[in-house]
């Protein structure tokens, strides 16, 4: 396999040994030298070098080479050795009948050696034919009586191992030497690069070459020759090209070795090893190859001799990936698929790991056995656990090639699409559309397919599944929409099947109401068997009717979600979305109705009950949907039930993790990040957003959700003190489709918040107005969703437009009061207090009192700051810190000490003018006038009981900045910490 001009790099020791053998041979001392090693290490090149050295020293040289093609040719190597001495020897050896114990030409050779030292060179003795092997063994036994040396080469294990190569007493006094050639070291590879390329190579280039070729000189030399023909320099930037050339060379060598392997049994075993050599041991591989009379040891030796099989650190023999691929490429496709199928069956019988069997099944023809699908699905789950999504989708796609029942096939399709929504969304949509259009899909699968499409941003799927017929279906009996369905078998009311038939117009009754048929009139008395059969059929019919009604209700609910995500009803030819059923026991309908109530800002208690009902089990046992429950969670944290929403989100997250649904995990994390931001936890929001982007990279996010995710990231960065990143997100362009969805309002609002933080009221008002127009376009009037009116009013107030500011804030107060949550009303009152001129302090007090009972922590701390700033300009006032103490007591905490006296002792900081008519302040603590406005605000928040991180969030600074400010406060006030700051009432002298 080595090129004839391969340089002998790093073979100095072996060359020295061979030179010494040749020198001793001239002195009459015989020797046996065997050069071993993997194919390509230069054994034959070294033998040719030794033959040349012997000729130069006057030694007679006879050479031969064994090949696999002549393995069965009697005396093939002997004929090559003796041909220079006797031209007719080949005819006598091949044609003449073999005599028992005959060794033709051996005595003549030994006699001739007494007159001149002779070196016999035999390459590749692993392919010796049996007759030549016996002849050479006889020669080795006679070596001590003749000045003759035998120099052979082999690639590891010979088929019939020569006895002389193990150092037996056969050789007598002759020197027996075995030279095992090692691969090239990195230095040798570097020398080869310098020799072939003409210039030294980079370290990275040399290391990559040594690793890819494993230091085999033949491969190194040929790769470098091909590399130099491309005209490239041996630099690091060409490493990938080098690896590609190496794979090509290794494959060519494997193809050549395979073509030289003539034993059909060995070829079959080699192919079986290429398929499952890493999974099954050698005896099982031989079993897979089929029944054959060849012993296992001989097969192993044949394959080792070919160079296509190499031992690795004492483990079972294996193939390089390139060699394995080249071996299998030589097979017809049908035979290859059949071999993989048989290997998978054998691996399944001997209990190989699931992923190993799944890998075999990927390339196998359909095996038609139930265990194949089960194994592929378990391999799918294992691949997802290890983060190999592409492999997981390949397993499930292969499972679809097996014969499956229609419902099982639909479930596999749905599971596959849930992963492809992240890796190949277009393929997932096509697959889900097929499920939606199918009439034989199992219970709940059509709804789940639409639900998954909505998570992927595909609103067309909901149109495809739009129910026909009446727009509202449900129980005709009076039933409030937020009352949970009665349990089956409760003993009250009509059976579910009867209610379903009543909804459907009693389709099972005879047309025209004819009841004269005896089968309908008195069959129960006269035909009990017929009656039992009829009852069973009626039960099945009732169950089918209930399933149909439940599916219809779910699809209507999902269609309403699609309408919210993308308002397409203004497009020509798009019918309006049907209204939600007035009476339905579907949790999906409850979740969507809760969100619609919250959007409209009406029916607070009904929205809360409906949102909770969205997490109740379906009466018909249908699997729960993700999207309606997500909207139910969003409704819950609009009703100030954030803790309950967070618990439900944790349940959704665990469920999505169990199902390995990356897209559902991402959306749940995004909604939870929204909740964290509303509750003043921007650090937790940032963690959830990072985890969501790990599950669903932004490049894979559908344009409909880009504005929502961008707004969450923007606000989180702004609240975490990273305004540069927030500006970068705000300036990032969004896809054109993003401008057609309801989530655009969130990004407009976030950009307005950024402009507000940059003290740009003109731009902030424009963004808040645009946000409001977009929300109103989608029917959202509830200020709890986004308080755009109050923030637009503050911007208008800063621009001097007090009339617009008052109009917007009063409208928000009215709408918040109609909705009824403390968070929405407190934010609205805070906005009104900011822009109104009369009784501002009282409005701030009202906002603080309202927000103190809400989960809106950030808004509450802002209201406390605003109130403190307003009170510092008044003479007779109540303090903001007293309200803080009241809030802490109400929450069950410990009151932070005598805060009212402390507040009265703190004057306005430098730069804050005192109010007109203000009474003189008591003497402040020593060092208080030296506090800066920033230190004053920080001290006030620290005394109110906020932690450093919460203070940083409120003031939009880093936690380190808060620590430095508090250190300055403690130093200037000459106190030792937060406890003394809370307990401080008057100056150190009293007063």
mmCIF file with all atom_site columns, C-alpha atoms in Angstrom, residues 126-311:
data_model
loop_
_atom_site.group_PDB
_atom_site.id
_atom_site.type_symbol
_atom_site.label_atom_id
_atom_site.label_alt_id
_atom_site.label_comp_id
_atom_site.label_asym_id
_atom_site.label_entity_id
_atom_site.label_seq_id
_atom_site.pdbx_PDB_ins_code
_atom_site.Cartn_x
_atom_site.Cartn_y
_atom_site.Cartn_z
_atom_site.occupancy
_atom_site.B_iso_or_equiv
_atom_site.pdbx_formal_charge
_atom_site.auth_seq_id
_atom_site.auth_comp_id
_atom_site.auth_asym_id
_atom_site.auth_atom_id
_atom_site.pdbx_PDB_model_num
ATOM 1   C CA . UNK A 1 126 ? 0.528   -13.069 5.785  1.00 0.00 ? 126 UNK A CA 1
ATOM 2   C CA . UNK A 1 127 ? -0.599  -14.084 2.263  1.00 0.00 ? 127 UNK A CA 1
ATOM 3   C CA . UNK A 1 128 ? 1.774   -17.078 1.915  1.00 0.00 ? 128 UNK A CA 1
ATOM 4   C CA . UNK A 1 129 ? 0.280   -20.109 0.260  1.00 0.00 ? 129 UNK A CA 1
ATOM 5   C CA . UNK A 1 130 ? 0.498   -23.240 2.437  1.00 0.00 ? 130 UNK A CA 1
ATOM 6   C CA . UNK A 1 131 ? 3.136   -24.943 0.267  1.00 0.00 ? 131 UNK A CA 1
ATOM 7   C CA . UNK A 1 132 ? 5.424   -21.907 0.291  1.00 0.00 ? 132 UNK A CA 1
ATOM 8   C CA . UNK A 1 133 ? 4.933   -21.595 4.032  1.00 0.00 ? 133 UNK A CA 1
ATOM 9   C CA . UNK A 1 134 ? 6.108   -25.181 4.621  1.00 0.00 ? 134 UNK A CA 1
ATOM 10  C CA . UNK A 1 135 ? 9.078   -24.587 2.291  1.00 0.00 ? 135 UNK A CA 1
ATOM 11  C CA . UNK A 1 136 ? 10.166  -21.450 4.197  1.00 0.00 ? 136 UNK A CA 1
ATOM 12  C CA . UNK A 1 137 ? 9.750   -23.189 7.560  1.00 0.00 ? 137 UNK A CA 1
ATOM 13  C CA . UNK A 1 138 ? 12.015  -25.996 6.344  1.00 0.00 ? 138 UNK A CA 1
ATOM 14  C CA . UNK A 1 139 ? 14.501  -23.367 5.215  1.00 0.00 ? 139 UNK A CA 1
ATOM 15  C CA . UNK A 1 140 ? 14.419  -21.745 8.674  1.00 0.00 ? 140 UNK A CA 1
ATOM 16  C CA . UNK A 1 141 ? 15.265  -25.095 10.323 1.00 0.00 ? 141 UNK A CA 1
ATOM 17  C CA . UNK A 1 142 ? 18.369  -25.412 8.126  1.00 0.00 ? 142 UNK A CA 1
ATOM 18  C CA . UNK A 1 143 ? 19.607  -21.819 8.578  1.00 0.00 ? 143 UNK A CA 1
ATOM 19  C CA . UNK A 1 144 ? 22.359  -22.588 11.150 1.00 0.00 ? 144 UNK A CA 1
ATOM 20  C CA . UNK A 1 145 ? 24.177  -24.692 8.523  1.00 0.00 ? 145 UNK A CA 1
ATOM 21  C CA . UNK A 1 146 ? 24.269  -21.956 5.806  1.00 0.00 ? 146 UNK A CA 1
ATOM 22  C CA . UNK A 1 147 ? 25.264  -18.255 5.449  1.00 0.00 ? 147 UNK A CA 1
ATOM 23  C CA . UNK A 1 148 ? 21.711  -17.251 4.612  1.00 0.00 ? 148 UNK A CA 1
ATOM 24  C CA . UNK A 1 149 ? 19.334  -14.683 6.073  1.00 0.00 ? 149 UNK A CA 1
ATOM 25  C CA . UNK A 1 150 ? 15.547  -14.609 5.711  1.00 0.00 ? 150 UNK A CA 1
ATOM 26  C CA . UNK A 1 151 ? 13.992  -11.115 5.839  1.00 0.00 ? 151 UNK A CA 1
ATOM 27  C CA . UNK A 1 152 ? 10.165  -11.001 5.840  1.00 0.00 ? 152 UNK A CA 1
ATOM 28  C CA . UNK A 1 153 ? 7.434   -8.452  6.381  1.00 0.00 ? 153 UNK A CA 1
ATOM 29  C CA . UNK A 1 154 ? 3.874   -8.866  7.621  1.00 0.00 ? 154 UNK A CA 1
ATOM 30  C CA . UNK A 1 155 ? 0.907   -6.703  8.580  1.00 0.00 ? 155 UNK A CA 1
ATOM 31  C CA . UNK A 1 156 ? 0.279   -8.096  12.031 1.00 0.00 ? 156 UNK A CA 1
ATOM 32  C CA . UNK A 1 157 ? -1.407  -11.511 12.205 1.00 0.00 ? 157 UNK A CA 1
ATOM 33  C CA . UNK A 1 158 ? -0.653  -13.927 9.388  1.00 0.00 ? 158 UNK A CA 1
ATOM 34  C CA . UNK A 1 159 ? -3.315  -16.379 8.279  1.00 0.00 ? 159 UNK A CA 1
ATOM 35  C CA . UNK A 1 160 ? -1.006  -19.332 9.009  1.00 0.00 ? 160 UNK A CA 1
ATOM 36  C CA . UNK A 1 161 ? 1.531   -17.795 11.363 1.00 0.00 ? 161 UNK A CA 1
ATOM 37  C CA . UNK A 1 162 ? 5.106   -18.859 10.470 1.00 0.00 ? 162 UNK A CA 1
ATOM 38  C CA . UNK A 1 163 ? 6.793   -20.721 13.263 1.00 0.00 ? 163 UNK A CA 1
ATOM 39  C CA . UNK A 1 164 ? 10.073  -18.871 12.835 1.00 0.00 ? 164 UNK A CA 1
ATOM 40  C CA . UNK A 1 165 ? 8.416   -15.574 13.791 1.00 0.00 ? 165 UNK A CA 1
ATOM 41  C CA . UNK A 1 166 ? 7.848   -16.646 17.395 1.00 0.00 ? 166 UNK A CA 1
ATOM 42  C CA . UNK A 1 167 ? 11.439  -17.554 18.220 1.00 0.00 ? 167 UNK A CA 1
ATOM 43  C CA . UNK A 1 168 ? 11.208  -21.348 18.508 1.00 0.00 ? 168 UNK A CA 1
ATOM 44  C CA . UNK A 1 169 ? 14.176  -23.759 18.745 1.00 0.00 ? 169 UNK A CA 1
ATOM 45  C CA . UNK A 1 170 ? 13.702  -24.457 15.038 1.00 0.00 ? 170 UNK A CA 1
ATOM 46  C CA . UNK A 1 171 ? 16.153  -21.699 14.225 1.00 0.00 ? 171 UNK A CA 1
ATOM 47  C CA . UNK A 1 172 ? 18.962  -23.091 16.358 1.00 0.00 ? 172 UNK A CA 1
ATOM 48  C CA . UNK A 1 173 ? 21.897  -20.672 16.536 1.00 0.00 ? 173 UNK A CA 1
ATOM 49  C CA . UNK A 1 174 ? 20.491  -18.263 13.967 1.00 0.00 ? 174 UNK A CA 1
ATOM 50  C CA . UNK A 1 175 ? 19.638  -14.727 15.147 1.00 0.00 ? 175 UNK A CA 1
ATOM 51  C CA . UNK A 1 176 ? 15.846  -14.249 15.364 1.00 0.00 ? 176 UNK A CA 1
ATOM 52  C CA . UNK A 1 177 ? 14.746  -10.618 15.338 1.00 0.00 ? 177 UNK A CA 1
ATOM 53  C CA . UNK A 1 178 ? 11.289  -9.041  15.173 1.00 0.00 ? 178 UNK A CA 1
ATOM 54  C CA . UNK A 1 179 ? 11.025  -5.351  14.349 1.00 0.00 ? 179 UNK A CA 1
ATOM 55  C CA . UNK A 1 180 ? 7.654   -3.770  15.140 1.00 0.00 ? 180 UNK A CA 1
ATOM 56  C CA . UNK A 1 181 ? 7.281   -0.480  13.292 1.00 0.00 ? 181 UNK A CA 1
ATOM 57  C CA . UNK A 1 182 ? 5.499   2.332   15.207 1.00 0.00 ? 182 UNK A CA 1
ATOM 58  C CA . UNK A 1 183 ? 3.552   5.170   13.565 1.00 0.00 ? 183 UNK A CA 1
ATOM 59  C CA . UNK A 1 184 ? 5.236   8.466   12.955 1.00 0.00 ? 184 UNK A CA 1
ATOM 60  C CA . UNK A 1 185 ? 5.483   10.884  15.839 1.00 0.00 ? 185 UNK A CA 1
ATOM 61  C CA . UNK A 1 186 ? 4.535   14.526  15.475 1.00 0.00 ? 186 UNK A CA 1
ATOM 62  C CA . UNK A 1 187 ? 8.163   15.325  14.708 1.00 0.00 ? 187 UNK A CA 1
ATOM 63  C CA . UNK A 1 188 ? 8.175   12.737  11.946 1.00 0.00 ? 188 UNK A CA 1
ATOM 64  C CA . UNK A 1 189 ? 4.976   14.153  10.474 1.00 0.00 ? 189 UNK A CA 1
ATOM 65  C CA . UNK A 1 190 ? 6.502   17.622  10.622 1.00 0.00 ? 190 UNK A CA 1
ATOM 66  C CA . UNK A 1 191 ? 9.584   16.362  8.782  1.00 0.00 ? 191 UNK A CA 1
ATOM 67  C CA . UNK A 1 192 ? 7.342   14.781  6.144  1.00 0.00 ? 192 UNK A CA 1
ATOM 68  C CA . UNK A 1 193 ? 5.510   18.091  5.652  1.00 0.00 ? 193 UNK A CA 1
ATOM 69  C CA . UNK A 1 194 ? 8.811   19.924  5.217  1.00 0.00 ? 194 UNK A CA 1
ATOM 70  C CA . UNK A 1 195 ? 10.087  17.327  2.763  1.00 0.00 ? 195 UNK A CA 1
ATOM 71  C CA . UNK A 1 196 ? 6.992   17.022  0.566  1.00 0.00 ? 196 UNK A CA 1
ATOM 72  C CA . UNK A 1 197 ? 5.711   20.600  0.692  1.00 0.00 ? 197 UNK A CA 1
ATOM 73  C CA . UNK A 1 198 ? 9.125   22.251  0.645  1.00 0.00 ? 198 UNK A CA 1
ATOM 74  C CA . UNK A 1 199 ? 8.285   24.561  3.569  1.00 0.00 ? 199 UNK A CA 1
ATOM 75  C CA . UNK A 1 200 ? 7.642   23.939  7.266  1.00 0.00 ? 200 UNK A CA 1
ATOM 76  C CA . UNK A 1 201 ? 4.026   23.564  8.276  1.00 0.00 ? 201 UNK A CA 1
ATOM 77  C CA . UNK A 1 202 ? 2.094   25.364  10.992 1.00 0.00 ? 202 UNK A CA 1
ATOM 78  C CA . UNK A 1 203 ? 1.765   23.595  14.299 1.00 0.00 ? 203 UNK A CA 1
ATOM 79  C CA . UNK A 1 204 ? -2.010  23.367  13.885 1.00 0.00 ? 204 UNK A CA 1
ATOM 80  C CA . UNK A 1 205 ? -1.607  21.955  10.389 1.00 0.00 ? 205 UNK A CA 1
ATOM 81  C CA . UNK A 1 206 ? 0.925   19.361  11.519 1.00 0.00 ? 206 UNK A CA 1
ATOM 82  C CA . UNK A 1 207 ? -1.134  18.314  14.535 1.00 0.00 ? 207 UNK A CA 1
ATOM 83  C CA . UNK A 1 208 ? -4.259  17.959  12.385 1.00 0.00 ? 208 UNK A CA 1
ATOM 84  C CA . UNK A 1 209 ? -2.369  15.847  9.853  1.00 0.00 ? 209 UNK A CA 1
ATOM 85  C CA . UNK A 1 210 ? -0.941  13.578  12.563 1.00 0.00 ? 210 UNK A CA 1
ATOM 86  C CA . UNK A 1 211 ? -4.360  13.104  14.126 1.00 0.00 ? 211 UNK A CA 1
ATOM 87  C CA . UNK A 1 212 ? -6.225  12.477  10.870 1.00 0.00 ? 212 UNK A CA 1
ATOM 88  C CA . UNK A 1 213 ? -3.661  10.011  9.455  1.00 0.00 ? 213 UNK A CA 1
ATOM 89  C CA . UNK A 1 214 ? -2.744  8.404   12.816 1.00 0.00 ? 214 UNK A CA 1
ATOM 90  C CA . UNK A 1 215 ? 0.878   8.778   11.770 1.00 0.00 ? 215 UNK A CA 1
ATOM 91  C CA . UNK A 1 216 ? 0.727   6.115   9.035  1.00 0.00 ? 216 UNK A CA 1
ATOM 92  C CA . UNK A 1 217 ? 3.569   7.084   6.660  1.00 0.00 ? 217 UNK A CA 1
ATOM 93  C CA . UNK A 1 218 ? 1.841   5.870   3.480  1.00 0.00 ? 218 UNK A CA 1
ATOM 94  C CA . UNK A 1 219 ? -1.256  7.928   4.217  1.00 0.00 ? 219 UNK A CA 1
ATOM 95  C CA . UNK A 1 220 ? 0.791   10.949  5.310  1.00 0.00 ? 220 UNK A CA 1
ATOM 96  C CA . UNK A 1 221 ? 2.828   10.855  2.121  1.00 0.00 ? 221 UNK A CA 1
ATOM 97  C CA . UNK A 1 222 ? -0.120  10.484  -0.252 1.00 0.00 ? 222 UNK A CA 1
ATOM 98  C CA . UNK A 1 223 ? -2.167  13.155  1.516  1.00 0.00 ? 223 UNK A CA 1
ATOM 99  C CA . UNK A 1 224 ? 0.714   15.599  1.294  1.00 0.00 ? 224 UNK A CA 1
ATOM 100 C CA . UNK A 1 225 ? 1.221   14.822  -2.385 1.00 0.00 ? 225 UNK A CA 1
ATOM 101 C CA . UNK A 1 226 ? -2.432  15.578  -3.127 1.00 0.00 ? 226 UNK A CA 1
ATOM 102 C CA . UNK A 1 227 ? -2.322  18.646  -0.927 1.00 0.00 ? 227 UNK A CA 1
ATOM 103 C CA . UNK A 1 228 ? 0.666   20.126  -2.723 1.00 0.00 ? 228 UNK A CA 1
ATOM 104 C CA . UNK A 1 229 ? -1.073  19.633  -6.080 1.00 0.00 ? 229 UNK A CA 1
ATOM 105 C CA . UNK A 1 230 ? -3.759  22.073  -4.940 1.00 0.00 ? 230 UNK A CA 1
ATOM 106 C CA . UNK A 1 231 ? -1.137  24.801  -4.551 1.00 0.00 ? 231 UNK A CA 1
ATOM 107 C CA . UNK A 1 232 ? -2.017  25.495  -0.920 1.00 0.00 ? 232 UNK A CA 1
ATOM 108 C CA . UNK A 1 233 ? 0.526   26.202  1.771  1.00 0.00 ? 233 UNK A CA 1
ATOM 109 C CA . UNK A 1 234 ? 0.595   24.035  4.919  1.00 0.00 ? 234 UNK A CA 1
ATOM 110 C CA . UNK A 1 235 ? -1.184  26.604  7.071  1.00 0.00 ? 235 UNK A CA 1
ATOM 111 C CA . UNK A 1 236 ? -3.883  26.381  9.711  1.00 0.00 ? 236 UNK A CA 1
ATOM 112 C CA . UNK A 1 237 ? -6.547  27.886  7.478  1.00 0.00 ? 237 UNK A CA 1
ATOM 113 C CA . UNK A 1 238 ? -6.373  24.802  5.227  1.00 0.00 ? 238 UNK A CA 1
ATOM 114 C CA . UNK A 1 239 ? -6.941  22.232  7.976  1.00 0.00 ? 239 UNK A CA 1
ATOM 115 C CA . UNK A 1 240 ? -10.491 21.401  6.872  1.00 0.00 ? 240 UNK A CA 1
ATOM 116 C CA . UNK A 1 241 ? -9.310  20.834  3.313  1.00 0.00 ? 241 UNK A CA 1
ATOM 117 C CA . UNK A 1 242 ? -6.559  18.614  4.687  1.00 0.00 ? 242 UNK A CA 1
ATOM 118 C CA . UNK A 1 243 ? -9.066  16.491  6.625  1.00 0.00 ? 243 UNK A CA 1
ATOM 119 C CA . UNK A 1 244 ? -11.195 16.050  3.520  1.00 0.00 ? 244 UNK A CA 1
ATOM 120 C CA . UNK A 1 245 ? -8.160  14.856  1.539  1.00 0.00 ? 245 UNK A CA 1
ATOM 121 C CA . UNK A 1 246 ? -7.236  12.460  4.329  1.00 0.00 ? 246 UNK A CA 1
ATOM 122 C CA . UNK A 1 247 ? -10.705 10.905  4.307  1.00 0.00 ? 247 UNK A CA 1
ATOM 123 C CA . UNK A 1 248 ? -10.430 10.483  0.547  1.00 0.00 ? 248 UNK A CA 1
ATOM 124 C CA . UNK A 1 249 ? -7.034  8.789   0.767  1.00 0.00 ? 249 UNK A CA 1
ATOM 125 C CA . UNK A 1 250 ? -8.077  6.462   3.592  1.00 0.00 ? 250 UNK A CA 1
ATOM 126 C CA . UNK A 1 251 ? -11.166 5.509   1.630  1.00 0.00 ? 251 UNK A CA 1
ATOM 127 C CA . UNK A 1 252 ? -9.119  4.765   -1.474 1.00 0.00 ? 252 UNK A CA 1
ATOM 128 C CA . UNK A 1 253 ? -6.785  2.528   0.515  1.00 0.00 ? 253 UNK A CA 1
ATOM 129 C CA . UNK A 1 254 ? -9.760  0.700   2.011  1.00 0.00 ? 254 UNK A CA 1
ATOM 130 C CA . UNK A 1 255 ? -11.313 0.175   -1.434 1.00 0.00 ? 255 UNK A CA 1
ATOM 131 C CA . UNK A 1 256 ? -8.048  -1.218  -2.761 1.00 0.00 ? 256 UNK A CA 1
ATOM 132 C CA . UNK A 1 257 ? -7.660  -3.599  0.171  1.00 0.00 ? 257 UNK A CA 1
ATOM 133 C CA . UNK A 1 258 ? -11.259 -4.712  -0.223 1.00 0.00 ? 258 UNK A CA 1
ATOM 134 C CA . UNK A 1 259 ? -10.739 -5.434  -3.888 1.00 0.00 ? 259 UNK A CA 1
ATOM 135 C CA . UNK A 1 260 ? -7.733  -7.618  -3.004 1.00 0.00 ? 260 UNK A CA 1
ATOM 136 C CA . UNK A 1 261 ? -9.750  -9.633  -0.486 1.00 0.00 ? 261 UNK A CA 1
ATOM 137 C CA . UNK A 1 262 ? -10.889 -12.644 -2.484 1.00 0.00 ? 262 UNK A CA 1
ATOM 138 C CA . UNK A 1 263 ? -12.392 -14.812 0.262  1.00 0.00 ? 263 UNK A CA 1
ATOM 139 C CA . UNK A 1 264 ? -16.229 -14.366 0.032  1.00 0.00 ? 264 UNK A CA 1
ATOM 140 C CA . UNK A 1 265 ? -16.743 -15.468 3.636  1.00 0.00 ? 265 UNK A CA 1
ATOM 141 C CA . UNK A 1 266 ? -14.228 -12.894 4.840  1.00 0.00 ? 266 UNK A CA 1
ATOM 142 C CA . UNK A 1 267 ? -15.978 -10.216 2.769  1.00 0.00 ? 267 UNK A CA 1
ATOM 143 C CA . UNK A 1 268 ? -19.341 -11.097 4.355  1.00 0.00 ? 268 UNK A CA 1
ATOM 144 C CA . UNK A 1 269 ? -17.876 -10.946 7.840  1.00 0.00 ? 269 UNK A CA 1
ATOM 145 C CA . UNK A 1 270 ? -16.144 -7.664  7.050  1.00 0.00 ? 270 UNK A CA 1
ATOM 146 C CA . UNK A 1 271 ? -19.441 -6.123  5.941  1.00 0.00 ? 271 UNK A CA 1
ATOM 147 C CA . UNK A 1 272 ? -21.170 -7.408  9.065  1.00 0.00 ? 272 UNK A CA 1
ATOM 148 C CA . UNK A 1 273 ? -18.389 -5.870  11.150 1.00 0.00 ? 273 UNK A CA 1
ATOM 149 C CA . UNK A 1 274 ? -18.836 -2.574  9.336  1.00 0.00 ? 274 UNK A CA 1
ATOM 150 C CA . UNK A 1 275 ? -22.527 -2.637  10.275 1.00 0.00 ? 275 UNK A CA 1
ATOM 151 C CA . UNK A 1 276 ? -22.448 -3.683  13.920 1.00 0.00 ? 276 UNK A CA 1
ATOM 152 C CA . UNK A 1 277 ? -18.859 -4.349  14.989 1.00 0.00 ? 277 UNK A CA 1
ATOM 153 C CA . UNK A 1 278 ? -19.175 -1.759  17.764 1.00 0.00 ? 278 UNK A CA 1
ATOM 154 C CA . UNK A 1 279 ? -22.327 -3.390  19.169 1.00 0.00 ? 279 UNK A CA 1
ATOM 155 C CA . UNK A 1 280 ? -21.749 -7.136  18.857 1.00 0.00 ? 280 UNK A CA 1
ATOM 156 C CA . UNK A 1 281 ? -18.715 -9.279  19.619 1.00 0.00 ? 281 UNK A CA 1
ATOM 157 C CA . UNK A 1 282 ? -16.905 -11.136 16.873 1.00 0.00 ? 282 UNK A CA 1
ATOM 158 C CA . UNK A 1 283 ? -18.676 -14.530 17.237 1.00 0.00 ? 283 UNK A CA 1
ATOM 159 C CA . UNK A 1 284 ? -22.098 -12.835 16.909 1.00 0.00 ? 284 UNK A CA 1
ATOM 160 C CA . UNK A 1 285 ? -20.855 -10.882 13.899 1.00 0.00 ? 285 UNK A CA 1
ATOM 161 C CA . UNK A 1 286 ? -19.801 -14.146 12.296 1.00 0.00 ? 286 UNK A CA 1
ATOM 162 C CA . UNK A 1 287 ? -23.256 -15.539 13.031 1.00 0.00 ? 287 UNK A CA 1
ATOM 163 C CA . UNK A 1 288 ? -24.797 -12.513 11.334 1.00 0.00 ? 288 UNK A CA 1
ATOM 164 C CA . UNK A 1 289 ? -22.633 -13.119 8.267  1.00 0.00 ? 289 UNK A CA 1
ATOM 165 C CA . UNK A 1 290 ? -24.155 -16.582 7.880  1.00 0.00 ? 290 UNK A CA 1
ATOM 166 C CA . UNK A 1 291 ? -23.190 -20.219 8.290  1.00 0.00 ? 291 UNK A CA 1
ATOM 167 C CA . UNK A 1 292 ? -19.731 -21.015 6.933  1.00 0.00 ? 292 UNK A CA 1
ATOM 168 C CA . UNK A 1 293 ? -17.064 -23.687 7.506  1.00 0.00 ? 293 UNK A CA 1
ATOM 169 C CA . UNK A 1 294 ? -14.174 -21.245 8.098  1.00 0.00 ? 294 UNK A CA 1
ATOM 170 C CA . UNK A 1 295 ? -12.900 -21.184 11.697 1.00 0.00 ? 295 UNK A CA 1
ATOM 171 C CA . UNK A 1 296 ? -13.302 -17.923 13.599 1.00 0.00 ? 296 UNK A CA 1
ATOM 172 C CA . UNK A 1 297 ? -9.573  -17.578 14.245 1.00 0.00 ? 297 UNK A CA 1
ATOM 173 C CA . UNK A 1 298 ? -8.773  -17.887 10.543 1.00 0.00 ? 298 UNK A CA 1
ATOM 174 C CA . UNK A 1 299 ? -11.411 -15.287 9.645  1.00 0.00 ? 299 UNK A CA 1
ATOM 175 C CA . UNK A 1 300 ? -10.009 -12.880 12.190 1.00 0.00 ? 300 UNK A CA 1
ATOM 176 C CA . UNK A 1 301 ? -6.473  -13.429 10.903 1.00 0.00 ? 301 UNK A CA 1
ATOM 177 C CA . UNK A 1 302 ? -7.578  -12.909 7.292  1.00 0.00 ? 302 UNK A CA 1
ATOM 178 C CA . UNK A 1 303 ? -9.257  -9.618  8.114  1.00 0.00 ? 303 UNK A CA 1
ATOM 179 C CA . UNK A 1 304 ? -6.325  -8.429  10.197 1.00 0.00 ? 304 UNK A CA 1
ATOM 180 C CA . UNK A 1 305 ? -3.982  -9.294  7.361  1.00 0.00 ? 305 UNK A CA 1
ATOM 181 C CA . UNK A 1 306 ? -6.038  -7.238  4.925  1.00 0.00 ? 306 UNK A CA 1
ATOM 182 C CA . UNK A 1 307 ? -5.486  -4.110  6.998  1.00 0.00 ? 307 UNK A CA 1
ATOM 183 C CA . UNK A 1 308 ? -9.211  -3.433  7.066  1.00 0.00 ? 308 UNK A CA 1
ATOM 184 C CA . UNK A 1 309 ? -9.479  -4.546  10.673 1.00 0.00 ? 309 UNK A CA 1
ATOM 185 C CA . UNK A 1 310 ? -7.255  -3.228  13.450 1.00 0.00 ? 310 UNK A CA 1
ATOM 186 C CA . UNK A 1 311 ? -7.251  -3.876  17.212 1.00 0.00 ? 311 UNK A CA 1
#
